[in-house]
Coordinates of C-alpha atoms in Angstrom, one line a residue:
M231 CA -18.9 -15.9 37.5
N232 CA -17.5 -16.3 34.0
M233 CA -18.3 -19.7 32.4
L234 CA -14.6 -20.2 31.6
T235 CA -13.7 -19.9 35.3
L236 CA -16.5 -22.3 36.2
N237 CA -15.2 -24.9 33.7
L238 CA -11.7 -24.6 35.1
R239 CA -12.9 -25.1 38.7
F240 CA -15.0 -28.1 37.6
Y241 CA -12.1 -29.9 35.9
T242 CA -9.7 -29.1 38.9
L243 CA -12.3 -30.6 41.3
F244 CA -12.8 -33.7 39.0
W245 CA -9.0 -34.4 38.9
F246 CA -8.8 -33.9 42.7
I247 CA -11.5 -36.5 43.3
A248 CA -10.0 -38.9 40.8
L249 CA -6.6 -38.6 42.3
S250 CA -7.9 -39.0 45.9
T251 CA -9.8 -42.2 44.9
T252 CA -6.6 -43.6 43.3
M253 CA -4.5 -42.9 46.4
I254 CA -7.0 -44.6 48.7
S255 CA -7.1 -47.6 46.5
C256 CA -3.3 -47.8 46.4
S257 CA -3.1 -47.6 50.2
N258 CA -5.1 -50.8 50.3
D259 CA -3.4 -52.5 47.5
N260 CA 0.1 -51.6 46.2
S261 CA -1.0 -52.4 42.6
V262 CA -3.8 -50.9 40.6
S263 CA -6.5 -53.5 40.1
E264 CA -7.0 -54.5 36.5
Q265 CA -10.7 -54.5 37.2
N266 CA -10.5 -50.8 38.3
P267 CA -8.2 -48.9 35.9
L268 CA -7.5 -45.2 36.3
P269 CA -10.3 -43.1 34.7
V270 CA -9.5 -41.7 31.3
I271 CA -10.3 -38.0 31.2
E272 CA -11.2 -36.8 27.7
E273 CA -10.4 -33.1 26.9
P274 CA -13.7 -31.3 26.2
P275 CA -14.2 -30.3 22.5
F276 CA -13.1 -26.8 21.5
L277 CA -16.1 -24.5 21.2
R278 CA -15.7 -21.5 19.0
L279 CA -19.1 -20.0 20.0
L280 CA -19.3 -19.4 23.7
E281 CA -22.9 -18.6 24.7
N282 CA -24.3 -17.5 28.0
Q283 CA -21.1 -15.9 29.3
K284 CA -21.4 -13.5 32.3
F285 CA -19.3 -11.2 34.3
Y286 CA -20.0 -8.9 37.2
S287 CA -19.7 -5.2 36.4
S288 CA -18.7 -2.8 39.2
F289 CA -20.1 0.1 37.1
L290 CA -23.6 -1.4 36.8
G291 CA -23.6 -3.4 40.0
E292 CA -24.9 -6.4 38.2
E293 CA -24.0 -9.3 35.9
V294 CA -23.7 -8.6 32.2
K295 CA -24.4 -11.3 29.7
Y296 CA -22.3 -11.7 26.5
A297 CA -21.3 -14.2 23.9
V298 CA -18.0 -14.7 22.1
L299 CA -17.1 -16.1 18.7
L300 CA -13.5 -17.3 18.3
P301 CA -11.7 -17.7 15.0
E302 CA -10.9 -21.2 13.6
G303 CA -7.6 -22.5 15.0
Y304 CA -7.7 -20.4 18.2
D305 CA -7.2 -23.5 20.3
K306 CA -4.2 -24.6 18.3
S307 CA -2.4 -21.3 18.0
K308 CA -0.7 -18.9 20.4
D309 CA -1.6 -15.9 18.3
N310 CA -3.2 -12.8 19.7
Y311 CA -6.3 -11.5 17.8
P312 CA -8.0 -8.2 17.1
V313 CA -11.6 -7.9 18.5
V314 CA -14.8 -6.7 17.0
Y315 CA -17.6 -5.8 19.4
L316 CA -21.0 -6.5 17.9
F317 CA -23.9 -4.4 19.2
H318 CA -27.6 -5.5 18.9
G319 CA -30.7 -3.4 18.3
F320 CA -33.4 -2.1 20.5
G321 CA -35.3 -4.9 22.2
D322 CA -32.9 -7.6 21.1
N323 CA -30.1 -9.2 23.1
E324 CA -26.6 -10.7 22.7
K325 CA -28.0 -13.8 20.9
A326 CA -29.3 -11.8 17.9
W327 CA -25.9 -11.7 16.1
Y328 CA -25.3 -15.4 16.2
T329 CA -29.0 -16.5 15.6
D330 CA -30.7 -14.2 13.2
G331 CA -27.5 -12.5 12.2
M332 CA -25.7 -15.9 11.5
I333 CA -22.3 -14.1 12.1
Q334 CA -20.4 -17.4 12.4
Y335 CA -21.6 -18.7 9.1
Y336 CA -20.9 -15.5 7.2
Y337 CA -17.6 -14.9 9.0
D338 CA -16.4 -18.3 7.8
Q339 CA -17.6 -17.6 4.3
Y340 CA -15.4 -14.5 4.0
K341 CA -12.4 -15.8 6.1
A342 CA -10.1 -16.0 3.1
E343 CA -10.5 -12.2 2.5
I344 CA -10.2 -11.0 6.1
T345 CA -7.8 -11.3 9.0
P346 CA -8.8 -13.7 11.8
M347 CA -10.7 -11.8 14.6
I348 CA -12.6 -12.4 17.8
F349 CA -16.2 -11.3 18.0
V350 CA -17.8 -10.2 21.4
M351 CA -21.5 -9.7 21.6
P352 CA -22.7 -8.0 24.8
S353 CA -26.3 -7.6 26.0
A354 CA -27.3 -3.9 26.2
S355 CA -31.0 -4.0 26.8
R356 CA -32.4 -0.6 25.6
T357 CA -29.4 1.6 26.7
Y358 CA -28.4 3.0 23.3
Y359 CA -24.9 2.1 24.6
A360 CA -24.7 5.5 26.4
N361 CA -24.3 6.5 30.0
R362 CA -27.7 7.6 31.4
F363 CA -28.0 11.3 32.2
D364 CA -28.7 10.7 35.9
G365 CA -25.6 8.4 36.4
R366 CA -27.8 5.5 37.3
Y367 CA -26.8 3.2 34.5
P368 CA -23.4 4.1 32.9
Y369 CA -23.4 1.5 30.2
M370 CA -20.7 3.1 28.1
D371 CA -18.4 3.2 31.1
M372 CA -19.1 -0.5 31.8
L373 CA -18.3 -1.5 28.3
T374 CA -15.0 0.5 27.9
K375 CA -13.8 0.1 31.5
D376 CA -15.2 -3.3 32.6
L377 CA -16.0 -5.5 29.6
V378 CA -13.0 -4.6 27.4
P379 CA -10.5 -5.3 30.2
E380 CA -12.4 -8.5 31.0
I381 CA -12.2 -9.8 27.4
D382 CA -8.5 -8.8 27.2
K383 CA -7.9 -10.8 30.4
L384 CA -9.8 -14.0 29.3
F385 CA -8.8 -14.2 25.7
R386 CA -5.6 -13.7 23.6
T387 CA -6.5 -10.3 22.2
K388 CA -4.4 -7.5 20.8
K389 CA -4.7 -5.0 23.6
D390 CA -4.7 -1.8 21.7
K391 CA -7.3 0.6 20.3
K392 CA -6.0 0.0 16.8
Y393 CA -7.2 -3.5 17.0
R394 CA -10.7 -2.9 18.4
A395 CA -13.7 -2.2 16.3
A396 CA -17.4 -1.8 17.0
M397 CA -20.1 -2.9 14.5
G398 CA -23.9 -2.8 15.2
Y399 CA -27.3 -2.5 13.7
S400 CA -30.1 -0.1 14.5
M401 CA -29.6 1.0 18.2
G402 CA -26.4 -1.0 18.0
G403 CA -25.5 1.0 14.9
Y404 CA -25.6 4.1 17.0
G405 CA -23.4 2.4 19.6
A406 CA -21.0 1.5 16.8
L407 CA -20.7 5.2 16.0
I408 CA -20.5 6.8 19.4
L409 CA -18.2 4.2 21.1
P410 CA -15.3 4.8 18.7
A411 CA -16.1 8.5 18.2
L412 CA -16.3 9.3 21.9
N413 CA -13.7 6.8 23.1
P414 CA -10.8 7.0 20.7
N415 CA -8.4 5.6 23.3
V416 CA -10.4 2.3 23.3
F417 CA -11.8 1.9 19.7
S418 CA -10.5 3.0 16.3
V419 CA -13.1 1.5 13.9
G420 CA -16.9 1.9 13.7
V421 CA -19.4 0.2 11.4
P422 CA -22.9 1.6 12.0
L423 CA -25.5 -0.4 10.0
S424 CA -28.9 1.4 9.7
M425 CA -27.9 3.6 12.7
S426 CA -31.0 4.4 14.9
F427 CA -30.8 8.0 16.1
R428 CA -32.6 11.3 15.4
T429 CA -31.6 14.6 13.9
D430 CA -32.7 17.6 15.9
K431 CA -35.7 18.1 13.7
Q432 CA -36.7 14.4 14.0
Y433 CA -36.1 14.5 17.8
L434 CA -38.4 17.5 18.2
A435 CA -41.1 15.8 16.1
E436 CA -41.2 12.5 18.1
P437 CA -44.6 11.8 19.7
Q438 CA -44.5 12.5 23.4
S439 CA -45.0 8.9 24.4
V440 CA -42.1 7.7 22.2
Y441 CA -39.9 10.6 23.3
D442 CA -40.5 9.8 27.0
Y443 CA -40.2 6.0 26.6
Q444 CA -37.2 5.7 24.3
W445 CA -35.2 8.9 24.6
S446 CA -35.7 11.1 27.7
S447 CA -34.9 8.2 30.1
I448 CA -31.4 8.2 28.6
F449 CA -30.7 11.8 27.6
G450 CA -32.9 13.7 30.1
G451 CA -35.6 16.2 29.6
G452 CA -38.5 13.9 30.5
G453 CA -41.9 15.4 29.6
A454 CA -40.2 18.2 27.6
S455 CA -41.4 19.5 24.2
G456 CA -40.0 21.8 21.6
E457 CA -36.5 23.1 22.0
N458 CA -36.4 22.0 25.7
R459 CA -35.8 18.5 24.4
I460 CA -32.4 19.4 23.1
T461 CA -30.6 19.2 26.4
D462 CA -26.8 19.6 26.8
Y463 CA -26.6 16.0 27.6
F464 CA -28.4 15.1 24.4
K465 CA -25.9 17.3 22.5
K466 CA -23.0 15.4 24.1
Y467 CA -24.2 12.2 22.6
S468 CA -25.6 13.5 19.3
P469 CA -23.3 13.1 16.3
F470 CA -25.1 16.1 14.8
H471 CA -23.5 18.1 17.6
F472 CA -20.4 16.4 18.9
F473 CA -18.7 16.1 15.5
K474 CA -19.2 19.9 15.0
N475 CA -18.4 20.9 18.6
Q476 CA -15.3 18.9 19.2
N477 CA -11.9 19.6 17.7
R478 CA -11.7 17.7 14.4
S479 CA -8.3 16.3 15.3
N480 CA -10.2 14.1 17.8
F481 CA -11.5 12.1 14.9
S482 CA -8.4 12.1 12.7
N483 CA -7.7 8.4 13.4
L484 CA -11.4 7.3 13.3
K485 CA -12.3 4.8 10.6
L486 CA -16.0 4.8 9.8
F487 CA -18.1 2.7 7.5
I488 CA -21.8 3.8 7.5
D489 CA -24.5 1.7 5.6
C490 CA -28.2 2.2 5.5
G491 CA -31.0 1.0 3.2
D492 CA -33.1 3.4 1.2
D493 CA -36.3 1.8 2.3
E494 CA -36.0 2.7 5.9
E495 CA -38.9 4.7 7.3
S496 CA -36.9 7.6 8.7
L497 CA -33.4 6.3 9.4
S498 CA -32.2 6.6 5.8
V499 CA -32.8 10.4 6.2
T500 CA -30.9 10.4 9.5
N501 CA -28.0 8.5 8.1
D502 CA -27.9 10.6 4.9
E503 CA -27.9 13.8 7.0
L504 CA -25.0 12.4 9.0
H505 CA -23.1 11.8 5.7
T506 CA -23.6 15.5 4.8
V507 CA -22.4 16.6 8.2
L508 CA -19.3 14.5 7.9
R509 CA -18.6 15.7 4.4
D510 CA -19.0 19.3 5.4
L511 CA -16.5 18.8 8.2
N512 CA -14.2 16.8 5.9
I513 CA -14.2 13.8 8.3
S514 CA -13.2 10.7 6.4
H515 CA -15.7 7.9 6.1
E516 CA -17.3 5.4 3.8
Y517 CA -21.0 5.6 3.1
R518 CA -23.3 3.2 1.3
V519 CA -27.0 3.2 0.5
R520 CA -28.5 0.2 -1.2
S521 CA -32.0 -1.1 -1.7
G522 CA -33.5 -2.5 1.5
G523 CA -35.0 -1.9 4.9
H524 CA -34.6 -2.6 8.6
S525 CA -33.7 -6.3 8.7
F526 CA -30.9 -8.8 8.8
D527 CA -31.7 -9.5 5.1
Y528 CA -30.2 -6.1 4.4
W529 CA -27.4 -6.2 7.0
K530 CA -26.1 -9.6 5.9
K531 CA -25.5 -8.0 2.5
S532 CA -23.4 -5.4 4.3
Y533 CA -21.1 -8.0 5.9
P534 CA -18.7 -8.7 3.0
E535 CA -17.6 -5.0 2.6
A536 CA -18.0 -4.1 6.3
L537 CA -15.8 -7.0 7.5
K538 CA -13.2 -6.2 4.7
F539 CA -13.2 -2.6 5.9
I540 CA -12.5 -3.7 9.5
S541 CA -9.9 -6.2 8.4
D542 CA -8.1 -3.5 6.3
A543 CA -8.1 -1.1 9.2
F544 CA -6.6 -3.8 11.6
Q545 CA -3.9 -4.5 9.1
D546 CA -3.1 -0.8 8.2
N547 CA -4.2 -1.4 4.6
M548 CA -5.5 1.7 2.8
Y549 CA -9.1 1.0 1.9
P550 CA -9.5 1.3 -1.8
T551 CA -11.1 4.5 -3.1
E552 CA -12.5 2.9 -6.2
P553 CA -14.4 -0.4 -6.8
L554 CA -13.3 -2.7 -9.6
P555 CA -14.6 -1.4 -13.0
I556 CA -17.5 -3.3 -14.5
N557 CA -17.2 -5.3 -17.7
I558 CA -18.9 -3.3 -20.5
G559 CA -18.7 -6.1 -23.0
E560 CA -18.1 -5.7 -26.7
T561 CA -17.7 -2.0 -27.8
I562 CA -20.0 -1.0 -30.7
K563 CA -18.6 0.5 -33.9
D564 CA -19.4 3.9 -35.4
T565 CA -21.2 2.2 -38.1
D566 CA -23.7 0.6 -35.7
Y567 CA -25.6 3.8 -35.0
E568 CA -27.1 6.6 -37.0
T569 CA -26.0 10.2 -36.5
K570 CA -28.6 12.9 -37.0
T571 CA -28.7 16.7 -36.5
I572 CA -31.9 18.1 -35.0
S573 CA -32.2 21.9 -34.7
G574 CA -28.4 22.1 -34.6
I575 CA -28.0 19.4 -32.0
G576 CA -26.1 16.2 -33.1
I577 CA -27.6 13.0 -31.7
N578 CA -26.8 9.3 -32.1
I579 CA -29.5 6.7 -32.6
L580 CA -28.9 3.0 -31.9
K581 CA -31.5 0.5 -32.9
N582 CA -31.7 -3.0 -31.3
K583 CA -30.8 -6.1 -33.3
D584 CA -34.5 -7.1 -33.7
Y585 CA -35.5 -3.7 -35.1
S586 CA -35.1 -4.8 -38.8
L587 CA -36.8 -8.2 -38.3
S588 CA -40.3 -6.8 -38.3
E589 CA -41.9 -3.7 -39.9
T590 CA -44.5 -3.5 -37.2
S591 CA -42.8 -3.9 -33.9
K592 CA -42.5 -0.8 -31.8
F593 CA -40.0 -0.2 -29.0
P594 CA -39.5 2.0 -25.9
V595 CA -36.8 4.7 -26.0
L596 CA -33.9 5.4 -23.7
Y597 CA -32.7 9.0 -23.9
L598 CA -29.2 9.6 -22.6
I599 CA -28.1 13.2 -22.1
H600 CA -24.4 12.3 -22.1
D601 CA -21.8 14.5 -20.3
E602 CA -18.6 13.3 -22.0
S603 CA -16.3 15.9 -20.3
T604 CA -14.6 13.3 -18.1
Q605 CA -14.9 10.4 -20.6
P606 CA -11.7 8.7 -21.7
S607 CA -11.2 9.6 -25.4
N608 CA -10.3 6.0 -26.3
N609 CA -13.7 4.7 -25.1
K610 CA -16.3 7.3 -26.1
L611 CA -18.9 4.6 -26.9
S612 CA -18.7 2.9 -23.5
A613 CA -22.1 4.0 -22.1
I614 CA -24.2 3.2 -25.1
S615 CA -22.2 -0.1 -25.6
L616 CA -23.1 -1.1 -22.1
L617 CA -26.8 -0.4 -22.8
Y618 CA -26.7 -2.1 -26.2
N619 CA -25.1 -5.3 -24.7
A620 CA -27.7 -5.3 -21.9
M621 CA -30.4 -5.5 -24.6
N622 CA -28.6 -8.3 -26.5
T623 CA -28.4 -10.4 -23.3
S624 CA -32.0 -9.7 -22.3
I625 CA -31.0 -7.8 -19.2
I626 CA -33.2 -4.9 -20.4
P627 CA -35.9 -5.0 -23.0
N628 CA -35.2 -4.3 -26.7
S629 CA -35.3 -0.5 -27.0
I630 CA -34.0 2.4 -29.1
I631 CA -31.1 4.3 -27.6
V632 CA -30.9 8.0 -28.3
E633 CA -27.6 9.5 -27.1
I634 CA -27.6 13.3 -26.9
P635 CA -24.0 14.4 -26.3
L636 CA -24.1 17.4 -24.0
K637 CA -23.3 20.7 -25.7
N638 CA -23.6 24.3 -24.7
G639 CA -27.0 25.7 -25.4
L640 CA -28.9 22.4 -25.1
N641 CA -32.3 23.4 -23.8
T642 CA -35.8 22.2 -23.3
T643 CA -37.0 23.1 -26.8
N644 CA -34.1 21.1 -28.3
I645 CA -35.1 18.0 -26.3
K646 CA -38.8 18.3 -27.3
E647 CA -37.8 18.6 -30.9
I648 CA -35.5 15.5 -30.7
I649 CA -38.3 13.5 -29.1
S650 CA -40.8 14.6 -31.8
Y651 CA -38.3 13.6 -34.5
V652 CA -37.5 10.2 -33.1
D653 CA -41.2 9.4 -32.7
S654 CA -42.0 10.5 -36.2
N655 CA -39.1 8.6 -37.9
Y656 CA -38.7 5.4 -35.9
R657 CA -41.0 2.8 -34.6
T658 CA -41.3 3.9 -31.0
L659 CA -43.8 3.4 -28.3
P660 CA -44.6 7.1 -27.8
Q661 CA -46.3 6.8 -24.4
K662 CA -44.8 8.6 -21.4
D663 CA -44.2 5.4 -19.5
K664 CA -42.2 3.9 -22.4
R665 CA -39.7 6.8 -22.4
L666 CA -36.9 6.9 -20.0
I667 CA -34.3 9.7 -19.6
I668 CA -30.8 9.2 -18.2
G669 CA -28.2 11.8 -17.4
N670 CA -24.8 12.0 -15.9
S671 CA -23.0 15.0 -14.3
N672 CA -24.2 18.1 -16.1
G673 CA -26.2 15.9 -18.4
G674 CA -28.0 14.7 -15.2
L675 CA -28.8 18.3 -14.3
K676 CA -30.3 18.9 -17.8
A677 CA -32.3 15.7 -17.5
A678 CA -33.7 16.7 -14.1
Q679 CA -34.5 20.2 -15.3
F680 CA -36.3 18.9 -18.4
V681 CA -38.5 16.6 -16.4
N682 CA -39.2 19.5 -14.0
S683 CA -40.3 21.7 -16.8
E684 CA -42.0 19.1 -19.1
P685 CA -43.3 16.3 -16.8
S686 CA -45.5 14.9 -19.5
F687 CA -42.7 13.5 -21.5
F688 CA -40.9 11.0 -19.2
K689 CA -42.2 8.6 -16.5
S690 CA -38.7 7.8 -15.2
C691 CA -35.6 9.8 -14.6
F692 CA -32.2 8.2 -13.8
L693 CA -29.5 10.6 -12.5
F694 CA -25.8 9.7 -12.0
N695 CA -23.6 12.1 -10.1
A696 CA -25.8 14.8 -11.4
N697 CA -24.7 18.4 -10.7
L698 CA -27.7 19.1 -8.4
T699 CA -25.8 21.1 -5.7
G700 CA -26.7 24.8 -5.9
N701 CA -29.2 24.1 -8.7
N702 CA -32.8 24.2 -7.4
V703 CA -34.5 21.2 -9.1
T704 CA -37.8 20.2 -7.7
P705 CA -38.8 16.6 -8.2
V706 CA -42.1 16.0 -10.0
T707 CA -44.9 13.8 -8.6
N708 CA -45.9 10.8 -10.7
T709 CA -42.3 10.5 -11.9
F710 CA -39.9 7.7 -10.8
Y711 CA -36.4 8.9 -9.8
Y712 CA -33.3 6.8 -9.6
L713 CA -30.7 8.8 -7.7
D714 CA -27.1 7.4 -7.9
I715 CA -24.0 9.0 -6.5
V716 CA -20.6 8.0 -5.2
D717 CA -19.8 8.9 -1.6
D718 CA -16.9 11.1 -2.5
S719 CA -18.9 13.2 -5.0
D720 CA -19.1 16.9 -4.5
Q721 CA -22.8 16.7 -5.3
Y722 CA -23.7 15.2 -1.9
K723 CA -25.7 18.3 -0.7
G724 CA -27.8 18.5 -3.9
Y725 CA -28.6 14.7 -3.7
H726 CA -29.5 15.0 0.0
D727 CA -31.9 17.9 -0.7
M728 CA -33.4 16.1 -3.7
Y729 CA -33.8 12.9 -1.7
L730 CA -35.5 14.8 1.2
S731 CA -37.9 16.4 -1.2
I732 CA -38.7 13.1 -2.9
R733 CA -39.4 11.5 0.5
E734 CA -41.6 14.4 1.7
Q735 CA -43.7 14.3 -1.5
N736 CA -44.0 10.4 -1.4
I737 CA -42.5 10.2 -4.9
D738 CA -41.5 6.8 -6.2
Y739 CA -37.7 6.4 -6.0
E740 CA -34.6 4.3 -5.6
Y741 CA -31.5 5.8 -3.9
R742 CA -27.9 4.5 -4.2
V743 CA -24.7 5.8 -2.7
R744 CA -21.7 3.8 -3.8
Q745 CA -18.0 3.6 -3.3
G746 CA -15.8 5.8 -5.4
K747 CA -14.8 9.2 -6.7
E748 CA -16.6 11.3 -9.2
V749 CA -15.0 10.0 -12.4
Y750 CA -16.4 8.7 -15.6
Q751 CA -15.9 5.1 -14.5
S752 CA -18.2 5.6 -11.5
F753 CA -21.0 6.6 -14.0
L754 CA -20.5 3.3 -15.9
N755 CA -20.4 1.3 -12.6
G756 CA -23.6 3.0 -11.5
L757 CA -25.3 2.6 -14.9
S758 CA -24.6 -1.1 -14.8
N759 CA -25.8 -1.4 -11.2
S760 CA -29.1 0.3 -12.3
L761 CA -30.0 -2.1 -15.1
S762 CA -32.4 -4.3 -13.2
I763 CA -34.4 -1.2 -12.1
L764 CA -34.2 0.3 -15.5
S765 CA -35.6 -2.9 -17.0
K766 CA -38.7 -2.7 -14.7
K767 CA -39.4 0.9 -15.8
L768 CA -39.6 0.2 -19.5

C-alpha cells in the first residue's frame, strides 16, 4: 500500500478516536473539563523527499519500491508539475539518486535556472528497464502502464508525454534512452549518462559468463556464442538497430542529451558509436564527452546542463546551438610578434614577456598550424592572443608561440625547416617533449599528418575540429593526442575512427565533444578549454 494512503488512514483513525472520546466525555458532563481539554492535532511537516514508497504492480505481480522528490512550495501551491523519472545503475536501487547522487542538493542549487519539477526514482533491480524476452518480468510495461499512472494519480503532475523525461546513469542511462525512444506516447525527453549497453561487436566479444549473467536473461539466447547472440529480441531493444530499422518520423519529437566520460573502460566507445549512428540518420541530439569515468563525480558535473536541457524541453524553449563565447582577453598588436618567411612560408613568432629578461633562459615552443578560413577578419589575432594571455596569467608556462597560417602547398618539409629555423635562432628547448603542435580544421589535418610522418618532432598533438573524415591518419604510439570536436561538426566519423584507433593502441589521450557548430568561435572555446591539459604537456 502506498505510504501516502497509509498516512491518510492513520490520521482519519486518529481523529475518529479523538472525536469518540470527546463525545463520551460530553455525555457524562455537558461541559468540557478544563482539566481535560480537546487534544491539539498538529499538522505533520511537509516532506519534499518521500522515501520507501511502494505500490503493487499488476504487471509484475509484486510491490515496486520508489522514492519521490517534490519541488519547494509544492505544499503551498495548486500548480501541476512536469516529472523526471530518474533511473539507477546495475546493482543499485532507488536510493542511489538521493544518497550518492545528492539530487535534492543539486536540484536546489540550480532551481533559479530550471522550471520546478517532480523527480520519481523507481527501483529496477537488474532489469535494464526492458521487458524480459520470456514475458516473465515486463519491467518497461510496468513503468509505462502502472507506475506513470500511479504517480499521475497521487501527485499534481502534468499528465502529458511532453512533460515527462527520463534521466539515468549506466544501466539507467540505457533506460533513459529506450524509454523515450520506444514509448514516445509516454516520454518525450531522454538524458542518458554513461549509457551502459553494447554495440554488436562488443556484445559478441562478451565473455560467456558475463553474457549469460547480464544479457541473455533479458534479451534471450542463453548459452549462445557468435552471431547467434544477436537475437531478434536483442535487435528490438538495441539502439544500434531500432534507430535504423524504425521510421525516422518515430523519433522526430524525441529530445536526447547524451553524456559520457572519456575515461570509461568501454562505454565511451559505445556512446561515441551511438553518436555516429544518430548523426548518420540525422536524428537530432546533444552529445558531450568530458574528462571522467563511471562515477557520480562525473555525473554530478552533468547535472547543470542536463537539467537545463530538460527544463527547456518542458518549456518549449529552443536549446541553444552555441555556448557563450569565451573571453580571450586583451588582443595583441601586430608589433608584438615577429614575421619571418621560411622557404616561402610566412610565420609569426611571439615571444613571452620574460624572454628579454635573461639571455640564458630557454623555453618550450607551441606550433599552431592555423586555418583562418572561417576566422572573422576583424579578429585575426584571437587564437595567439588567447595563448599569449594564458602565459601572462600563468595558466600555461612561458613559451614561444609559432603561428603557421595555413597556405596551399604547406608540407612536411616546410614544417621541418620552420622547426630547424626556430631552434637555431631563438632560445628554445629543442627536445621532443617540449614541442607541442596545435591545429584547427585543415590545419588540424596537417598537424596530424605531420606527426604521423615525423613522430620524432612532437610529443603532443592537439586537434580541434580537424578535417579527419575521409583522410586516413593513423595515430602514433608514444604521442599524446588531444581530440576536440563540437557535436554538430561534420568530422564526427573521422574523430570516431581516430578515437577507436587510439584506444585500441593504448595511446595516451584526452577526448572532448562539446556543444556547438563548426565555426571559428568553437575552436577558440575548445582551445581555452584545453589550456589546463596543454600546460601539463609542456
